Structure formats: C-alpha cells, structure tokens
mmCIF file of C-alpha atoms in Angstrom:
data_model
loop_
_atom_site.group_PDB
_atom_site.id
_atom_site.type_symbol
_atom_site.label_atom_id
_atom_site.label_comp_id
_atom_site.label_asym_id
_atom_site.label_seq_id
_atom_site.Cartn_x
_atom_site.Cartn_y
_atom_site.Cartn_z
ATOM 1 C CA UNK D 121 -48.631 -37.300 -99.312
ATOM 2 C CA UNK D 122 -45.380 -37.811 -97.572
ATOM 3 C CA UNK D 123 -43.437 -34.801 -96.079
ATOM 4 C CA UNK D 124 -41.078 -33.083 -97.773
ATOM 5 C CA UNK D 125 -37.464 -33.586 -97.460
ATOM 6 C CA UNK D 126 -36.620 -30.479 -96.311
ATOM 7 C CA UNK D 127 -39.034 -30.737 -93.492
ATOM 8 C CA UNK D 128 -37.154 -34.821 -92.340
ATOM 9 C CA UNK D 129 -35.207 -34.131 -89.378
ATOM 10 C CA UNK D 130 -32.288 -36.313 -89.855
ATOM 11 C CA UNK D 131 -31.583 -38.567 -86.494
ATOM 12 C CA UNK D 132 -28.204 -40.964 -86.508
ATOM 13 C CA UNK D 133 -30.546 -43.492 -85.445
ATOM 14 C CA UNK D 134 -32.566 -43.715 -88.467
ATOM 15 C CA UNK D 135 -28.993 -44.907 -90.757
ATOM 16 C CA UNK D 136 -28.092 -47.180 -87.405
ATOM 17 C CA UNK D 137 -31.736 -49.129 -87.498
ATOM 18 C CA UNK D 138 -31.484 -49.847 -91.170
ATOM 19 C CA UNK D 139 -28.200 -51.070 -90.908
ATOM 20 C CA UNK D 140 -28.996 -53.417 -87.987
ATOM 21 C CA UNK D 141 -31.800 -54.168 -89.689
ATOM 22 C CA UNK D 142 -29.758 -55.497 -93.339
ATOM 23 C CA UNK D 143 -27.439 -57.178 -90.549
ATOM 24 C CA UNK D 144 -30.019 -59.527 -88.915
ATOM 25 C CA UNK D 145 -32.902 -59.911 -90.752
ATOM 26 C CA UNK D 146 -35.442 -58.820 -88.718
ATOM 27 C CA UNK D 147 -36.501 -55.598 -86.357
ATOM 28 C CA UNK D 148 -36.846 -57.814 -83.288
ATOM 29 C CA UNK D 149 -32.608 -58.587 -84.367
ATOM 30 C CA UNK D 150 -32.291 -54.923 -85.062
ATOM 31 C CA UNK D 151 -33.710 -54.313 -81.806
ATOM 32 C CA UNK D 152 -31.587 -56.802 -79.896
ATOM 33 C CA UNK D 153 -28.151 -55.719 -81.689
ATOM 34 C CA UNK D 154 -28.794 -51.838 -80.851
ATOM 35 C CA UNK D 155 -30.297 -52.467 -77.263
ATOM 36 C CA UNK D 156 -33.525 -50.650 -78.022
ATOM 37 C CA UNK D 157 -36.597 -51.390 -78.102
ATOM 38 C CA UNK D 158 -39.106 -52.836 -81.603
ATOM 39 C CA UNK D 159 -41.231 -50.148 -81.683
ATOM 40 C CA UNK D 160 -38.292 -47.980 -81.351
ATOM 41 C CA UNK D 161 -36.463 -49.563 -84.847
ATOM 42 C CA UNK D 162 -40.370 -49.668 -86.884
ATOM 43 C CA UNK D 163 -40.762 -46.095 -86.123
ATOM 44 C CA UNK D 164 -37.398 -44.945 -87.267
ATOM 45 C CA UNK D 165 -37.758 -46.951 -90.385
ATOM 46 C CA UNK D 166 -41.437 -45.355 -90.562
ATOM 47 C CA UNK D 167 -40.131 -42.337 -90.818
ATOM 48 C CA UNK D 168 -37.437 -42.745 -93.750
ATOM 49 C CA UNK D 169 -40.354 -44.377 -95.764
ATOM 50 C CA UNK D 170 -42.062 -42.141 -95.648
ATOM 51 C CA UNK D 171 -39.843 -39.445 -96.615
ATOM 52 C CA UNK D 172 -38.255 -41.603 -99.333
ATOM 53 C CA UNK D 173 -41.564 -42.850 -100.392
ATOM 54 C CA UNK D 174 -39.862 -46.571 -100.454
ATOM 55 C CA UNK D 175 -40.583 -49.511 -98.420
ATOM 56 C CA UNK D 176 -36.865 -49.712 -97.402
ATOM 57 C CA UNK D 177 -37.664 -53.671 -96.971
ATOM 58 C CA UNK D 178 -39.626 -56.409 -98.452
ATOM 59 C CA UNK D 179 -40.901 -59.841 -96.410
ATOM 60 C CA UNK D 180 -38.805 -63.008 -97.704
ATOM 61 C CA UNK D 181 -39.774 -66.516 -95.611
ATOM 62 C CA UNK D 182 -38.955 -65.540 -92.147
ATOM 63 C CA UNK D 183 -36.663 -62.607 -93.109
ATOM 64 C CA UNK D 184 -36.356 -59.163 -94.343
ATOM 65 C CA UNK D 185 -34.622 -58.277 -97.293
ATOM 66 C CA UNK D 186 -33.780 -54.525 -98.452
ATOM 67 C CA UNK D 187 -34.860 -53.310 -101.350
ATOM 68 C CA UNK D 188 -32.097 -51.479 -104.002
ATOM 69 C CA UNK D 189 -32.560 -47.615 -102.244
ATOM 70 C CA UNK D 190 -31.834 -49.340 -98.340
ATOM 71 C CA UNK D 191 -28.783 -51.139 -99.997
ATOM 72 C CA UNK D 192 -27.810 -47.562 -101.633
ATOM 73 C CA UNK D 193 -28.273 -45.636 -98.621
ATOM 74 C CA UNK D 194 -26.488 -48.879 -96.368
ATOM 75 C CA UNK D 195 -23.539 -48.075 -98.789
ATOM 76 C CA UNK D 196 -23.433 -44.417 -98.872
ATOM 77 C CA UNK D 197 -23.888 -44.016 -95.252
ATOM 78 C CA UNK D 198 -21.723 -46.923 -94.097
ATOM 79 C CA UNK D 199 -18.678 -45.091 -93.889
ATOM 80 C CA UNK D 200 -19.776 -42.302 -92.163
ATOM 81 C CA UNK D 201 -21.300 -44.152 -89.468
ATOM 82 C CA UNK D 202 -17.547 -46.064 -89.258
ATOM 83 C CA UNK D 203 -16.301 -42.353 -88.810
ATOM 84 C CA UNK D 204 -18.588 -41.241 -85.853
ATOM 85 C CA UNK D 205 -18.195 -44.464 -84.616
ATOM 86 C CA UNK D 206 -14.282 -43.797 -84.248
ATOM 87 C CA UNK D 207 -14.850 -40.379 -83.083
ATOM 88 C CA UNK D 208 -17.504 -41.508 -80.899
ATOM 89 C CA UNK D 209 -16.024 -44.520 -79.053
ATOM 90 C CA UNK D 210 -12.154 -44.697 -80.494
ATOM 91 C CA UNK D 211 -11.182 -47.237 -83.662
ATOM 92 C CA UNK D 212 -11.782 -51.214 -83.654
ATOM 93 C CA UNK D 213 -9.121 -52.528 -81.069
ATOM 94 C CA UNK D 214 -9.004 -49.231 -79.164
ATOM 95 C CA UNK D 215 -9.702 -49.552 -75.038
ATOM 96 C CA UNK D 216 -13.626 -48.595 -74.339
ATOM 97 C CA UNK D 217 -14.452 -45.466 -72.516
ATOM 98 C CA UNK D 218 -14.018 -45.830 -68.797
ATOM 99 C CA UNK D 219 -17.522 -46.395 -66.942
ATOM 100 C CA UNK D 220 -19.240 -43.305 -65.466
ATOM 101 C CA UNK D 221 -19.514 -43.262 -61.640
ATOM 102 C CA UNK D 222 -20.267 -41.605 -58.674
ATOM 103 C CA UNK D 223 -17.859 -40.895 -55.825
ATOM 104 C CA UNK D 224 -19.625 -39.586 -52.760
ATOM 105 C CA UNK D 225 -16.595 -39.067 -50.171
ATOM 106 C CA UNK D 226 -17.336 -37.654 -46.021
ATOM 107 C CA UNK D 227 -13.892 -35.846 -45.327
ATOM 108 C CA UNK D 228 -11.692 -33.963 -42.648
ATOM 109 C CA UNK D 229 -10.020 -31.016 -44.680
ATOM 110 C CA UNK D 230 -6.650 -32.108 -44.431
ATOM 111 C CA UNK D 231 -7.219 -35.341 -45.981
ATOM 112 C CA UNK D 232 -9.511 -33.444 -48.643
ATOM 113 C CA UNK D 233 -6.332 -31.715 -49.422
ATOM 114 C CA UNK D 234 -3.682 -34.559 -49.705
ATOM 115 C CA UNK D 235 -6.054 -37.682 -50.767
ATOM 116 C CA UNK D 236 -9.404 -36.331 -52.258
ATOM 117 C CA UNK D 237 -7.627 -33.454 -54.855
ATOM 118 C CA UNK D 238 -5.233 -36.148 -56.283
ATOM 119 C CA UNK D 239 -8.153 -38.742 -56.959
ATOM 120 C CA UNK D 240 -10.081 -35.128 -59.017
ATOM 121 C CA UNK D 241 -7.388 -34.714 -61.246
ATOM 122 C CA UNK D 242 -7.985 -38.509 -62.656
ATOM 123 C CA UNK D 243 -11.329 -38.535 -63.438
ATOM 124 C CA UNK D 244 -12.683 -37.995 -66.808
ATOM 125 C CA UNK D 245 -13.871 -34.265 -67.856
ATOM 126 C CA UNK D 246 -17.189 -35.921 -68.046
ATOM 127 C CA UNK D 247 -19.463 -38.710 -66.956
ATOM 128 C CA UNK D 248 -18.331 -39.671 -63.086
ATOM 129 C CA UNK D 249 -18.971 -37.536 -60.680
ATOM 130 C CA UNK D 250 -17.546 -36.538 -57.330
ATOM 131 C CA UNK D 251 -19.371 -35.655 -54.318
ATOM 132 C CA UNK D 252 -17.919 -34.305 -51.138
ATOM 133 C CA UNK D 253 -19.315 -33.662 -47.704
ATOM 134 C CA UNK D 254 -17.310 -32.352 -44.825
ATOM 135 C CA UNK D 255 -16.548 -34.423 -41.840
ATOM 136 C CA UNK D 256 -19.032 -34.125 -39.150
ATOM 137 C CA UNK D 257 -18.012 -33.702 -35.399
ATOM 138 C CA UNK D 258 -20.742 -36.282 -34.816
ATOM 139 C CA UNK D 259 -19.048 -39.623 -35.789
ATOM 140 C CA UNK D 260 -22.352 -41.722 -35.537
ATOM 141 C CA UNK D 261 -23.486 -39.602 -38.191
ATOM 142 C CA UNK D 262 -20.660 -40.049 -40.223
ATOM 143 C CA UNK D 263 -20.769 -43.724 -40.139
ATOM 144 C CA UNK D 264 -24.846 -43.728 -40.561
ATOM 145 C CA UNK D 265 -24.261 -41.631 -43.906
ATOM 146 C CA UNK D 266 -21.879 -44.672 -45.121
ATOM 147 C CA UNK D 267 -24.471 -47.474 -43.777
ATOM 148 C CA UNK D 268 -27.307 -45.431 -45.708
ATOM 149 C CA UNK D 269 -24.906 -45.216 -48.872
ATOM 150 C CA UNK D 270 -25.432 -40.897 -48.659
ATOM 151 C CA UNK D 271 -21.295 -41.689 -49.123
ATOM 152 C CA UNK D 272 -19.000 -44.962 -50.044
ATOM 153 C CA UNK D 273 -15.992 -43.764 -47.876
ATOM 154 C CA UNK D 274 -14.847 -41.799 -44.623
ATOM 155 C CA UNK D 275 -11.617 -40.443 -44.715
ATOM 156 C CA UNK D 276 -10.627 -39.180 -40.855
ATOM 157 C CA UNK D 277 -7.825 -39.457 -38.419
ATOM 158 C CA UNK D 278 -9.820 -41.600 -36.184
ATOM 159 C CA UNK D 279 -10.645 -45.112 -36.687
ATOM 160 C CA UNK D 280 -14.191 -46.667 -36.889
ATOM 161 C CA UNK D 281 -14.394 -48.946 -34.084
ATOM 162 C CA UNK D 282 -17.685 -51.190 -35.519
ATOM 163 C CA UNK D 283 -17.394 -54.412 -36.847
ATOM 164 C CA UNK D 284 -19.340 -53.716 -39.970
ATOM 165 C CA UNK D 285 -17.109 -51.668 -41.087
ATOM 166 C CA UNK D 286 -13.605 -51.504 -42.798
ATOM 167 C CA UNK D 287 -10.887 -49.196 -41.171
ATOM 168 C CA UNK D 288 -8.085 -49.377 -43.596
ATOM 169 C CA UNK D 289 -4.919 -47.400 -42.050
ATOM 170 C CA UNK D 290 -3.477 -45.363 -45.281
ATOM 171 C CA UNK D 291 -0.805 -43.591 -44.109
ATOM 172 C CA UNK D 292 0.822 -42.033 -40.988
ATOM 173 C CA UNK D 293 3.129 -39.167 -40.933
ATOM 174 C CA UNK D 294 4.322 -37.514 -37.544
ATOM 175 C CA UNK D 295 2.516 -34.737 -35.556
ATOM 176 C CA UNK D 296 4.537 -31.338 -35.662
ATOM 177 C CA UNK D 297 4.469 -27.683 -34.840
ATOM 178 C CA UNK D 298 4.176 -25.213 -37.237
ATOM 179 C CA UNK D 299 5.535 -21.265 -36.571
ATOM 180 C CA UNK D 300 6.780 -18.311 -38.445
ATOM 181 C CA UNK D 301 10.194 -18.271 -39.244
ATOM 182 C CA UNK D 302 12.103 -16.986 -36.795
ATOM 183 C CA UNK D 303 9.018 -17.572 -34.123
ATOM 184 C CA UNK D 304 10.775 -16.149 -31.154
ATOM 185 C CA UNK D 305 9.541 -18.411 -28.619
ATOM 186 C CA UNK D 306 9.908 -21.584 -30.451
ATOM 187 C CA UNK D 307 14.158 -21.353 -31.026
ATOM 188 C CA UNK D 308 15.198 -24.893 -29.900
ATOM 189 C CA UNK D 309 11.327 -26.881 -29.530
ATOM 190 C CA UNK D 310 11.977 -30.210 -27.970
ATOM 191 C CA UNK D 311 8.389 -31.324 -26.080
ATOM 192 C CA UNK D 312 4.619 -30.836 -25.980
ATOM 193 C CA UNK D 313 5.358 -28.992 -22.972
ATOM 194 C CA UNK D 314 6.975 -25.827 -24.233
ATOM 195 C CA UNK D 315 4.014 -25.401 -26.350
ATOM 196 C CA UNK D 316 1.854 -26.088 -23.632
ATOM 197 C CA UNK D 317 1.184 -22.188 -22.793
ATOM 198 C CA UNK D 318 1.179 -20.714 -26.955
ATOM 199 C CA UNK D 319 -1.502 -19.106 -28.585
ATOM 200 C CA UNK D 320 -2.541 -21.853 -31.191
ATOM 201 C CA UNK D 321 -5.027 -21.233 -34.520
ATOM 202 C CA UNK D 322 -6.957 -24.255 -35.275
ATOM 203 C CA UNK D 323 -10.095 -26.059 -37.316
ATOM 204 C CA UNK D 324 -12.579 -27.320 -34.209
ATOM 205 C CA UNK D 325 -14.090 -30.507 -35.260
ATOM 206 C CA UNK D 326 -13.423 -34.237 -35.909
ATOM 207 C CA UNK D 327 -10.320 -35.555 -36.890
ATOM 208 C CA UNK D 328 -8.507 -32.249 -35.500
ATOM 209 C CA UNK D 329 -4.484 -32.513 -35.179
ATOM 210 C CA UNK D 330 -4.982 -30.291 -31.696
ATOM 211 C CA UNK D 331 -7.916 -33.026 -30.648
ATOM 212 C CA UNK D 332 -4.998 -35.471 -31.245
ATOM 213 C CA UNK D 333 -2.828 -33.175 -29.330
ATOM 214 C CA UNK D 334 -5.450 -33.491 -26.633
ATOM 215 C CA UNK D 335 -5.698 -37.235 -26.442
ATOM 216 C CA UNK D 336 -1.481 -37.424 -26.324
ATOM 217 C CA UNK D 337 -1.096 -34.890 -23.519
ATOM 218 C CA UNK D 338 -4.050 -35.444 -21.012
ATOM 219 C CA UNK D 339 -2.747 -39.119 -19.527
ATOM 220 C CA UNK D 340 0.602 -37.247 -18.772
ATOM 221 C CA UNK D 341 -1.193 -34.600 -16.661
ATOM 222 C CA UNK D 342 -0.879 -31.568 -19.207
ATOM 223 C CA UNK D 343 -3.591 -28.848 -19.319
ATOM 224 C CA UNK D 344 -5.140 -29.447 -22.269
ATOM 225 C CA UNK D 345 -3.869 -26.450 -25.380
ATOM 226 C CA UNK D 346 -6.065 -23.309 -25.469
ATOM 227 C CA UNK D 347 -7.245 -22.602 -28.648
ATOM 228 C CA UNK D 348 -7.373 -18.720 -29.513
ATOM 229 C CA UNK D 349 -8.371 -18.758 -33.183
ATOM 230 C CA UNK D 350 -10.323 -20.979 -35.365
ATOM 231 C CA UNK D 351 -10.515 -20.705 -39.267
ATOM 232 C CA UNK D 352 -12.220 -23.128 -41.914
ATOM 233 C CA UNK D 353 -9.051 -23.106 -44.473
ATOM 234 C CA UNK D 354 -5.789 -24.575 -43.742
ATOM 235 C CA UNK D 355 -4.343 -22.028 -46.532
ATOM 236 C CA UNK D 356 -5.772 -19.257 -44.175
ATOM 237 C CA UNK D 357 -4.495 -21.015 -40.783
ATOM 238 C CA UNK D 358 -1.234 -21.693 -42.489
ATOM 239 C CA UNK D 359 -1.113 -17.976 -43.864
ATOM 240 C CA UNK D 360 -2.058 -16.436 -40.678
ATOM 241 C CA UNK D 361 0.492 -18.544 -38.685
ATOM 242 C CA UNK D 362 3.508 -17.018 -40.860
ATOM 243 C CA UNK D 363 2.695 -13.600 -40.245
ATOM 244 C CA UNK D 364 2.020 -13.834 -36.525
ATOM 245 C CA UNK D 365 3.396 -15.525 -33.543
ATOM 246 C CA UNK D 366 0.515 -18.115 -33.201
ATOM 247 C CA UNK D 367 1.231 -21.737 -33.905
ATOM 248 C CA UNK D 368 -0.658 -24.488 -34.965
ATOM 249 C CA UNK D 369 -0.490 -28.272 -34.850
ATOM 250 C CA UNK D 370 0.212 -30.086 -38.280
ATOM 251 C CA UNK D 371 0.509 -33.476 -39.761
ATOM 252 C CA UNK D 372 3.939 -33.047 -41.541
ATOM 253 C CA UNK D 373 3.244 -34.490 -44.218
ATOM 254 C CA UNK D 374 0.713 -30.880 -44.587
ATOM 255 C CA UNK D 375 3.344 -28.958 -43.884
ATOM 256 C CA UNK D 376 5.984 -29.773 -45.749
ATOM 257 C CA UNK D 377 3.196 -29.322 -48.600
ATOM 258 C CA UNK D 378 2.912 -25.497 -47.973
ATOM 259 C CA UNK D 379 6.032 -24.837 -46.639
ATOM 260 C CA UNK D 380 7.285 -23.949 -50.638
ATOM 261 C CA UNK D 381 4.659 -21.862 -51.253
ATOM 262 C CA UNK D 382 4.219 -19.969 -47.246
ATOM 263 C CA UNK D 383 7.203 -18.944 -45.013
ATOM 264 C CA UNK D 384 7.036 -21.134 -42.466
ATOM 265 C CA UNK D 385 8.816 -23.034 -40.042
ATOM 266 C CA UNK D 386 8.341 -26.749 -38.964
ATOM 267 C CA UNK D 387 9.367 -28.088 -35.532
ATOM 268 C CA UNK D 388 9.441 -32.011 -35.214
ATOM 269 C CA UNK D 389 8.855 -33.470 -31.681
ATOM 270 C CA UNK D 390 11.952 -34.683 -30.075
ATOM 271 C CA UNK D 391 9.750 -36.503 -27.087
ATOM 272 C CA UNK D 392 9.678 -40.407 -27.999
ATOM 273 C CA UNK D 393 6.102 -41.077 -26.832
ATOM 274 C CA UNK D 394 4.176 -38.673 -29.334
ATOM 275 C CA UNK D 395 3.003 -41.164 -32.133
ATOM 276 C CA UNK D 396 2.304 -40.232 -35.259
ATOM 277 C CA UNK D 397 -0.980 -39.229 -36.758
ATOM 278 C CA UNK D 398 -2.754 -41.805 -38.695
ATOM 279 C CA UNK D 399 -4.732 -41.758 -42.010
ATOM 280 C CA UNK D 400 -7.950 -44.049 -42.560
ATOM 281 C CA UNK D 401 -10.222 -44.869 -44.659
ATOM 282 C CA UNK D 402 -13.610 -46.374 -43.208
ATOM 283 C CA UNK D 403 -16.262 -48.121 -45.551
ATOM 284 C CA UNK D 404 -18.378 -50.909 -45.300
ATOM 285 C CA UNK D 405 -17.768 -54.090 -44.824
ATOM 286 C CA UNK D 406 -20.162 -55.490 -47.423
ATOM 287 C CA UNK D 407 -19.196 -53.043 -50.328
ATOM 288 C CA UNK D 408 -15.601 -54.013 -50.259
ATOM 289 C CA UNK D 409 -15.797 -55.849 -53.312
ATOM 290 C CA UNK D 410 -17.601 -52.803 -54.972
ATOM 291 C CA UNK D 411 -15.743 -50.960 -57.951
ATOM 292 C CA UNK D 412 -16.487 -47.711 -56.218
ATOM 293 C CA UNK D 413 -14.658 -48.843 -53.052
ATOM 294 C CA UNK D 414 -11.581 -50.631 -54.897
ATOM 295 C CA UNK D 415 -11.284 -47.334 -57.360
ATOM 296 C CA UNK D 416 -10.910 -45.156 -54.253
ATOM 297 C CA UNK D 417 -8.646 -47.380 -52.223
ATOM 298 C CA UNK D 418 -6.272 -47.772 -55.060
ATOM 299 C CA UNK D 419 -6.047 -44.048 -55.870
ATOM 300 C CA UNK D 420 -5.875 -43.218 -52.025
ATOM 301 C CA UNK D 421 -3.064 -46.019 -51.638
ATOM 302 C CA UNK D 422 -1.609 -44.737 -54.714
ATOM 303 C CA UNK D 423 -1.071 -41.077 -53.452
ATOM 304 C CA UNK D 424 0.007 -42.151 -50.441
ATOM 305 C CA UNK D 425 2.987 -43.949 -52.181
ATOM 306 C CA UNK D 426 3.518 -40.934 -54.390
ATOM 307 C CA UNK D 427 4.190 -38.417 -51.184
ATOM 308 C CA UNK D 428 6.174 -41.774 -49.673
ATOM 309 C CA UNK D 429 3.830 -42.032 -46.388
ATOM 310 C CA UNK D 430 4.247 -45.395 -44.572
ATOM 311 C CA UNK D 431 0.466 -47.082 -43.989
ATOM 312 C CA UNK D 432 2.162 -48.546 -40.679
#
C-alpha cells in the first residue's frame, strides 16, 4: 500500500524530472538535460508513483511516453516551475548569475584600506568569498603563500624581484608627513631633515611608509627615524597623531582620505629626490590568464582610476 499523501514530502525535483523526462524521452535524456545522475531521475519518479499510485510513463519503441495524470500534472505544474525559474535565475534573456569565487588576498594595511575595501563592496551578498591575510614581514613567505595558491595576489609597496612572478605597478602617490593642525614644530616643512629628530607613531612591518623613509634617507647619511609608538590601525595612528605632537609618515593618497573625517595636517616634501611611494600587485606568472587574477587586477586598476593615482 502506497503512502499517504499527507505523509509525500514534496521536492522541486520530483515536477523538474518528469518534465525532463516528457521533454526527451528517456531518463538517461532526463538525466543529461538536468545534469544529474539516472538513478537520481528513477527514484524521484519512484516516489510520485507511488504516491499517485500511477505509472507516470508507459514504454513505446525506444521511448517513453506519459500517461494522461504526468501530462496533467506537466500542465498544472508548468507554470509554476516558469515562476521559480524567474525568481530563481532572472526571466528568458536576462544576464546569468555571476560565478561564485574565491578571493584569497596577502595585504599591507594601507592597501587593505584603499584597494581591498573597494573590490568588498562589489561582490555579491552571497556565493564568492573573500579571504584576507595580513602582510608578513617575511617576504619569502609571502611569495611562497602565492606559489602554494594559500593566496592569488600580494598587494605591498615593495616589488617582487623573481622571475616567476608578476609585479604589476598600480599606482604611486607621493610620500608625506602627517601632524596635528597647528603642529608647532612642523610650521614651514621643507626636507626629510627637519623631521629627522620628531617623535613618529608607526605600523612595524613590510611595506611600512617609515621603512620607505629608511631606504630614501640612509644613502644621504641621515640617522635613520626613531620610532616611539607603534599601533595596528591607521584610524588609531591617524587619531592619535591629531591630538598629539607625534607625526607619522603617509602615502598621500591615505591622507587626504582621513583628512575629512580627522583634523589633521599634511606636509608635502619640497626636496626633489624623495620619490613617490609605489603600489603593486605581485601574482604568478602562470595564473595570469586566470579569472581570479584578471577580476582583481581590473577592480584594483579600476580604483586606482577612481581616486586618479598615476600607475607610473
């Protein structure tokens, strides 16, 4: 004795396989047009004969045919598989849903900030999936965690050097000092040398604008900048910066982010031979035909444009 109908748990999937089923012919068709598997279309249509206590299907030559109740319940149901269909996956001649991927991205905070949040706020509510991991001081491990695909892109304000990799320059921006308003030691800044003896508040680590700072001043025969405070956030370095007379070293296109939202002041370098700070992004050579790769390129390229930074 067949169950009863209240006890039939209804599955989509059960309308779908006798549909595809009335389309083609056959279950090894209906198997083909859904993308399952035989067994899985004979035990869905198992299951409504049961509870319909009709063979759904009779054998004619080489094909099956439906009997009157599958051609009632084809016609009945047709429509409301159109519907969830549309809901589902948008109307005929609508563009199909983006494909799901992950984004695994090694970065310095700064570049987090200006290249990483943009490329969020453009991915779907659900299906892809971003994964960060913070730049390591180590850059051998860095560039091991791309080789071993634990991430598809660096993003760091030092090049990759290897020739099995990609460094792709995406922007530069000059290198600038960053004060309080009204810093009383900083009234007319002109060179890396009045600077030379501040307090500073910095991030210690890779792709640091005082490491940069480093590598400008040492061939002249400066001291290299004392660091007196270190703090993870630049909110928190920026924040502490305006209420105090440290400084801190800043790409300016970072500044001139916060500068609407936290009083401070921005001093430009008047001396001709500090260079700007550049933007890459490193990735392997043989994944640069990979959609991963060209999705994050063209977002980082396209933010880049958006906050007009030169990649030269």
């Amino acid at each position: 004795m067949s169950a009863p109908v209240s006890e039939f748990k209804f599955d989509f999937n059960h309308l779908k396989a006798l549909h595809a089923i009335i389309s083609t012919g056959t279950v090894a068709g209906a198997a083909k047009l859904l993308g399952v598997s035989s067994s899985a279309v004979s035990q869905n249509m198992t299951r409504l004969k049961t509870v319909l206590e009709d063979p759904l299907f009779y054998r004619s030559g080489q094909r099956l045919k439906p009997t009157a109740l599958a051609l009632q319940l084809d016609e009945q149901f047709r429509p409301l598989m159109t519907e969830l269909g549309n809901i589902l996956i948008g109307p005929p001649g609508s563009p199909a849903p983006e494909t799901a991927y992950t984004y695994k991205i090694i970065s310095s905070e700064l570049l987090e900030y200006l290249m990483v949040l943009p490329f969020a706020t453009q991915l779907p509510a659900s299906g892809s999936r971003l994964m960060m991991q913070p730049e390591l001081t180590d850059s051998e491990a860095n560039l091991l965690n791309l080789r071993n695909r634990a991430a598809d892109v660096l993003l760091t304000l030092e090049p990759a050097t290897e020739s099995s990799f990609v460094t792709e320059r995406i922007f530069s921006t000059p290198l600038v000092v960053v004060s309080r308003k009204n810093h009383p030691g900083i009234e007319h800044f002109t060179s890396l040398d009045q600077i030379q003896e501040m307090s500073f508040v910095e991030r210690a680590g890779m792709s640091s604008p005082l490491k940069y700072a480093h590598y400008l001043a040492t061939p002249w025969g400066h001291e290299k900048i004392t660091i007196d405070f270190t703090l993870q956030s630049i909110t928190n370095r920026l924040t502490l910066v305006s209420q105090t007379d440290l400084v801190m070293l800043s790409p300016e296109v970072i500044a001139r982010q916060f500068s609407n939202h936290i009083p401070i002041q921005i001093h430009p370098f008047s001396d001709q031979d500090i260079r700007p700070v550049h933007a890459y992004c490193v990735y392997l050579k043989s994944r640069r035909n990979d959609t991963v790769i060209k999705k994050l390129r063209e977002s980082f390229m396209a933010t880049a444009n958006t906050l007009s930074l030169t990649p030269v």
